[in-house]
Coordinates of C-alpha atoms in Angstrom, one line a residue:
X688 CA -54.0 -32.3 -40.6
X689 CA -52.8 -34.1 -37.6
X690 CA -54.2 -33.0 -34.2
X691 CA -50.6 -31.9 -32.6
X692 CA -49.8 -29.6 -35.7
X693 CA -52.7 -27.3 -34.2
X694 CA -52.5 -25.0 -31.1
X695 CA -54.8 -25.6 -28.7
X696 CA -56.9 -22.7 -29.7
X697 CA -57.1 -23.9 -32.6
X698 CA -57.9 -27.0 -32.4
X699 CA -61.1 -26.1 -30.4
X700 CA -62.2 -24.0 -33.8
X701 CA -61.5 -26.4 -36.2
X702 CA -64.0 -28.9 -35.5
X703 CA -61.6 -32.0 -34.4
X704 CA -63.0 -34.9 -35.0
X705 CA -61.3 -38.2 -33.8
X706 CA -58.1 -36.6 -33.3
X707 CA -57.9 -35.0 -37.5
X708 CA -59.4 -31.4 -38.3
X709 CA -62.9 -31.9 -40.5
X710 CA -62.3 -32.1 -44.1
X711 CA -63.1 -28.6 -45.8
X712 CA -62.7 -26.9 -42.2
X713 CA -60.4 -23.5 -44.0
X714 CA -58.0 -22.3 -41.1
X715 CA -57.5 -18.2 -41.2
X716 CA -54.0 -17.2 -39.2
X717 CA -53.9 -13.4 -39.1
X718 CA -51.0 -11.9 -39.8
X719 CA -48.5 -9.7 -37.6
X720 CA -50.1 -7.2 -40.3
X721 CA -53.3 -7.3 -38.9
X722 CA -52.2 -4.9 -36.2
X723 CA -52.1 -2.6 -39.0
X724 CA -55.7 -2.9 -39.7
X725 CA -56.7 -2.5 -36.4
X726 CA -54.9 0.3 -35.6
X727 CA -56.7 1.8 -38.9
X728 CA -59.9 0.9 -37.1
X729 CA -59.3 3.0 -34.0
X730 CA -57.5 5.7 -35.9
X731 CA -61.3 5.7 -37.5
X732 CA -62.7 5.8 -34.1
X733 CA -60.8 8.9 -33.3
X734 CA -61.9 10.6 -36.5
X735 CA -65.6 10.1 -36.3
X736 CA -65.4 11.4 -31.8
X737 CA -63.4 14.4 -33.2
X738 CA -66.3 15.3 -35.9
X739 CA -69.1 14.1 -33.3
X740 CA -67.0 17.2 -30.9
X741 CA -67.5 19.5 -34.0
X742 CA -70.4 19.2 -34.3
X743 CA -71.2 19.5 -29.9
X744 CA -69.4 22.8 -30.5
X745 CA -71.0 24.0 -33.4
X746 CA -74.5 23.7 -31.6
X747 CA -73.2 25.9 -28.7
X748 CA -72.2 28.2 -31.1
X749 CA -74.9 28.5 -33.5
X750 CA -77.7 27.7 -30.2
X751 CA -79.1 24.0 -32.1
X752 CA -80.7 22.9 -28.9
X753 CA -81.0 18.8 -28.7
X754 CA -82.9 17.1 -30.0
X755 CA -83.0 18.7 -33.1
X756 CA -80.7 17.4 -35.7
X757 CA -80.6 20.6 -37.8
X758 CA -80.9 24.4 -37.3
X759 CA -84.0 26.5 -39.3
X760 CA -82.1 30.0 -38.6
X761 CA -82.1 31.5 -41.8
X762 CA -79.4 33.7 -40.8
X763 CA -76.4 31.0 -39.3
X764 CA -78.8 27.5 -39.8
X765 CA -77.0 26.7 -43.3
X766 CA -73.4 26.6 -41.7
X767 CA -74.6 24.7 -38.6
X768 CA -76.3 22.3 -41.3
X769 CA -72.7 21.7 -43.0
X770 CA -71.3 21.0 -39.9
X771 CA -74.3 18.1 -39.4
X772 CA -74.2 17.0 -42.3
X773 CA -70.5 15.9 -42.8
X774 CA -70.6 14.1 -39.4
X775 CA -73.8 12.5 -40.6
X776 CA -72.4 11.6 -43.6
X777 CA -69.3 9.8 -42.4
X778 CA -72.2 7.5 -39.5
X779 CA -74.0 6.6 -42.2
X780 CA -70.7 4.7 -44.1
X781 CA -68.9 3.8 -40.8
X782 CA -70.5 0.2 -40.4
X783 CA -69.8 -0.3 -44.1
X784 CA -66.1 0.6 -43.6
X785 CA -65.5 -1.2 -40.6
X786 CA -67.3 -4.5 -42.1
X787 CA -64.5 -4.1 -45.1
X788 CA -62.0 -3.2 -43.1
X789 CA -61.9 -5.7 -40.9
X790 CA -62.9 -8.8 -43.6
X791 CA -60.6 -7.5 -46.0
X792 CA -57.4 -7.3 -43.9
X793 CA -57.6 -11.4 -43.0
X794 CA -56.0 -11.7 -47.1
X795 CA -54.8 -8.3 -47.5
X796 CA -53.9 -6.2 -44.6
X797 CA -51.2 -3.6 -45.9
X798 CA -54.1 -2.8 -49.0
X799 CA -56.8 -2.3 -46.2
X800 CA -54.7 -0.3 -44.4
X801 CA -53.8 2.0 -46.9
X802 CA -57.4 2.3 -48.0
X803 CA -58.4 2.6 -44.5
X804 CA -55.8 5.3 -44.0
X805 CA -57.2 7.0 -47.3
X806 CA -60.7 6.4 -46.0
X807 CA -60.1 8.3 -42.6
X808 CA -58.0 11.7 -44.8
X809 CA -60.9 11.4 -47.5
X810 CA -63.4 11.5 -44.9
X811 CA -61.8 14.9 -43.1
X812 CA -61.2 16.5 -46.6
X813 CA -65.0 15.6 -47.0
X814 CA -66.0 17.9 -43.5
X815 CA -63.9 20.3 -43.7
X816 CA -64.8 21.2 -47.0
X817 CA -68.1 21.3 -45.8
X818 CA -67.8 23.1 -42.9
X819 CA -67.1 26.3 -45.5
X820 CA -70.9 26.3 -45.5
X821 CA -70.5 25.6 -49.5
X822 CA -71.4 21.8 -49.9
X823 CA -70.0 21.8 -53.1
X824 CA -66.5 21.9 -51.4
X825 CA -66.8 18.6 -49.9
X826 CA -66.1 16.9 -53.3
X827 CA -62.2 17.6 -51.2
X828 CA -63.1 14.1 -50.2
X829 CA -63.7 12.4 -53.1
X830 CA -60.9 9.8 -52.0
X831 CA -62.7 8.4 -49.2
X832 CA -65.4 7.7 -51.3
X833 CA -63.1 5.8 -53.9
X834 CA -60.9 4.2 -50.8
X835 CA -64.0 2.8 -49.7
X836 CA -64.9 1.0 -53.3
X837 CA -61.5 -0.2 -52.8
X838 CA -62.0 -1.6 -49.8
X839 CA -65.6 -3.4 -50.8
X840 CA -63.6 -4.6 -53.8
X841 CA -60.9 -5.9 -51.6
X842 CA -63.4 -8.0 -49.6
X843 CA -64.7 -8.9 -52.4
X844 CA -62.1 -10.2 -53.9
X845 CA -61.3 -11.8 -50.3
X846 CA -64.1 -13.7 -50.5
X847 CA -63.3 -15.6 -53.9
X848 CA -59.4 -16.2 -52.3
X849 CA -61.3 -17.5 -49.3
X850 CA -64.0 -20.2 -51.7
X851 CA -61.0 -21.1 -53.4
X852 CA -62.1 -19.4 -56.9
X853 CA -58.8 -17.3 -57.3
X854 CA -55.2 -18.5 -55.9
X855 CA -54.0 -17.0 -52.8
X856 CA -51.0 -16.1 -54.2

């Protein structure tokens, strides 16, 4: 690839060598789509603050005093738990989702967005469902759980578009 077909951005990434881009260097252009993805990943933003604020209220309300991350009243403690828990739950997959979020939507960024969408509903059928005090409940958001296999599958499958071992098409 000659020098002038690349953008001056571009041409600083692609290793330029005497005036030609190295040989093997793989260019990634992201897509208008992209925005799409990265809308997803604030959307996501915005979903884990507003269970992080459950949670803030629930601790006035049920008097969980920092820094304890769970309450041992026998009378209201279970319910406050719930209420932990689900927020808990969705920090302990968040880096996970991001990572495929993000790598994924380079090749595919309507899927990732949908499963990123489906991710963020799964994830608030998953609290909510748990804030009945009846964990059983939060099975309600068994689609995140499958949105995010989709996701690491997506990236996955990313991945082999990217080494060349399946077309791009």
């Amino acid at each position: 690839m000659r020098l002038e077909a690349l953008s001056p951005l571009t041409a600083r990434a692609a290793n330029v060598h005497q005036g030609y881009a190295a040989e093997g260097v793989k260019m990634v252009v992201l897509s208008k789509e992209y925005g799409y993805v990265v809308l997803t990943g604030a959307a996501s933003f915005i979903m884990i603050t507003h269970l992080a604020i459950n949670v803030g209220k629930a601790r006035k309300k049920f008097k969980v005093e920092y820094p304890n991350m769970y309450s041992t009243d026998p009378e209201n403690g279970h319910t406050f738990n719930c209420i932990q828990r689900a927020h808990q739950n969705a920090l302990e997959t968040y880096p996970s989702f991001l990572f495929f979020l993000a790598i994924s939507g380079v090749y595919h960024p309507c899927a990732a967005t949908g499963l990123g969408v489906s991710w963020i509903i799964g994830r608030l059928l998953y609290a909510y469902g748990y804030y009945t005090g009846d964990p059983k409940k939060r099975s309600r958001g068994a689609l995140g759980s499958l949105a995010l296999l989709g996701l690491a599958g997506t990236t996955l499958y990313s991945a082999f578009q990217h080494l060349g071992w399946v077309s791009e098409h």
